[in-house]
Amino acid sequence: MIYLVFIIMLGFIMGLVAVASNPSPYYAALGLVISAGVGCGLLVSSGSSFLSLVLFLIYLGGILVVFAYTAALVAEPYPESWGDWSVLIYVLFYVGVLIYINKYFVGGWG
């Protein structure tokens, strides 16, 4: 069970890095949906399945409104995706910051 929770937490952090590192709202909204799903999975693993379902439905409604608004404002024919170099640099920077914070402020990995 501890390995499953660890994988869920790792997926949650990677989803948040995907949201923070993407300049395109299309892929950032996809990262938000992934983070919401994984976060609700974390709630289910702790035993609160009804709260997880309600939170997921309300959060997805909010994401839908924000995504429709940003898609109407930003009409890029070729948005930057996760495979572009600029996004990869942002991802590496954010992961490096997370490792630095964990090592010097939280106390390391073990």
C-alpha positions as a printed NumPy array, in Angstrom:
array([[  0.   ,   0.   ,   0.   ],
       [  2.869,   2.369,   0.756],
       [  4.236,   1.894,  -2.762],
       [  0.861,   2.759,  -4.289],
       [  0.605,   5.955,  -2.228],
       [  4.187,   6.851,  -3.187],
       [  3.392,   6.423,  -6.888],
       [  0.209,   8.482,  -6.514],
       [  2.115,  11.288,  -4.761],
       [  4.81 ,  11.212,  -7.432],
       [  2.132,  11.465, -10.129],
       [  0.553,  14.4  ,  -8.293],
       [  3.853,  16.282,  -8.135],
       [  4.594,  15.565, -11.804],
       [  1.121,  16.806, -12.734],
       [  1.734,  20.04 , -10.856],
       [  5.105,  20.437, -12.587],
       [  3.31 ,  19.913, -15.907],
       [  0.881,  22.713, -15.028],
       [  3.601,  25.114, -13.899],
       [  5.965,  24.513, -16.807],
       [  3.569,  24.833, -19.721],
       [  3.014,  28.184, -21.424],
       [  0.139,  26.766, -23.478],
       [ -3.233,  26.672, -21.694],
       [ -4.286,  23.51 , -23.539],
       [ -1.579,  21.333, -22.015],
       [ -1.742,  23.143, -18.672],
       [ -5.451,  22.294, -18.425],
       [ -4.614,  18.661, -19.196],
       [ -2.05 ,  18.752, -16.386],
       [ -4.72 ,  20.134, -14.054],
       [ -7.071,  17.288, -14.924],
       [ -4.304,  14.752, -14.312],
       [ -3.419,  16.394, -10.993],
       [ -7.069,  16.449,  -9.93 ],
       [ -7.506,  12.775, -10.786],
       [ -4.359,  11.718,  -8.99 ],
       [ -5.196,  13.908,  -5.975],
       [ -8.616,  12.288,  -5.75 ],
       [ -6.917,   8.911,  -5.986],
       [ -4.831,   9.947,  -2.997],
       [ -8.015,  10.776,  -1.094],
       [ -9.501,   7.391,  -2.033],
       [ -6.39 ,   5.633,  -0.758],
       [ -6.859,   7.359,   2.606],
       [-10.468,   6.156,   2.847],
       [-12.647,   9.102,   1.824],
       [-14.159,   7.991,  -1.466],
       [-17.308,  10.149,  -1.394],
       [-15.329,  13.327,  -0.721],
       [-13.022,  12.388,  -3.558],
       [-15.905,  11.949,  -5.986],
       [-17.563,  15.245,  -5.035],
       [-14.26 ,  17.12 ,  -5.185],
       [-13.439,  15.634,  -8.592],
       [-16.812,  16.55 , -10.097],
       [-16.75 ,  20.125,  -8.768],
       [-13.114,  20.629,  -9.742],
       [-13.644,  19.302, -13.265],
       [-16.565,  21.721, -13.714],
       [-14.311,  24.604, -12.738],
       [-11.545,  23.406, -15.031],
       [-14.017,  23.181, -17.9  ],
       [-15.055,  26.82 , -17.437],
       [-11.466,  28.057, -17.18 ],
       [-10.353,  25.963, -20.149],
       [-13.192,  27.232, -22.349],
       [-12.356,  30.819, -21.412],
       [ -8.621,  30.453, -22.094],
       [ -9.189,  28.543, -25.318],
       [-11.387,  31.393, -26.541],
       [ -8.753,  33.997, -25.662],
       [ -5.663,  32.144, -26.861],
       [ -6.041,  30.818, -30.36 ],
       [ -2.583,  29.472, -31.214],
       [ -2.38 ,  27.295, -34.311],
       [  0.75 ,  25.51 , -33.027],
       [  0.967,  25.692, -29.219],
       [  4.121,  24.669, -27.371],
       [  3.808,  21.092, -26.17 ],
       [  5.632,  18.984, -23.607],
       [  8.226,  17.925, -26.176],
       [  9.547,  21.43 , -26.874],
       [ 12.923,  22.511, -25.509],
       [ 11.591,  25.57 , -23.698],
       [  9.063,  23.473, -21.784],
       [ 11.721,  20.843, -21.031],
       [ 13.957,  23.538, -19.529],
       [ 11.092,  24.674, -17.3  ],
       [ 10.392,  21.081, -16.213],
       [ 14.03 ,  20.484, -15.317],
       [ 14.148,  23.766, -13.409],
       [ 11.03 ,  22.971, -11.368],
       [ 12.163,  19.424, -10.602],
       [ 15.554,  20.804,  -9.531],
       [ 13.867,  23.296,  -7.217],
       [ 11.751,  20.514,  -5.706],
       [ 14.841,  18.367,  -5.097],
       [ 16.681,  21.34 ,  -3.544],
       [ 13.775,  22.128,  -1.227],
       [ 13.478,  18.48 ,  -0.222],
       [ 17.181,  18.087,   0.416],
       [ 17.881,  21.26 ,   2.386],
       [ 14.572,  22.099,   4.048],
       [ 12.7  ,  18.818,   4.511],
       [ 15.592,  16.562,   5.377],
       [ 16.366,  14.397,   2.36 ],
       [ 14.856,  11.311,   0.815],
       [ 15.408,   8.915,   3.64 ]])
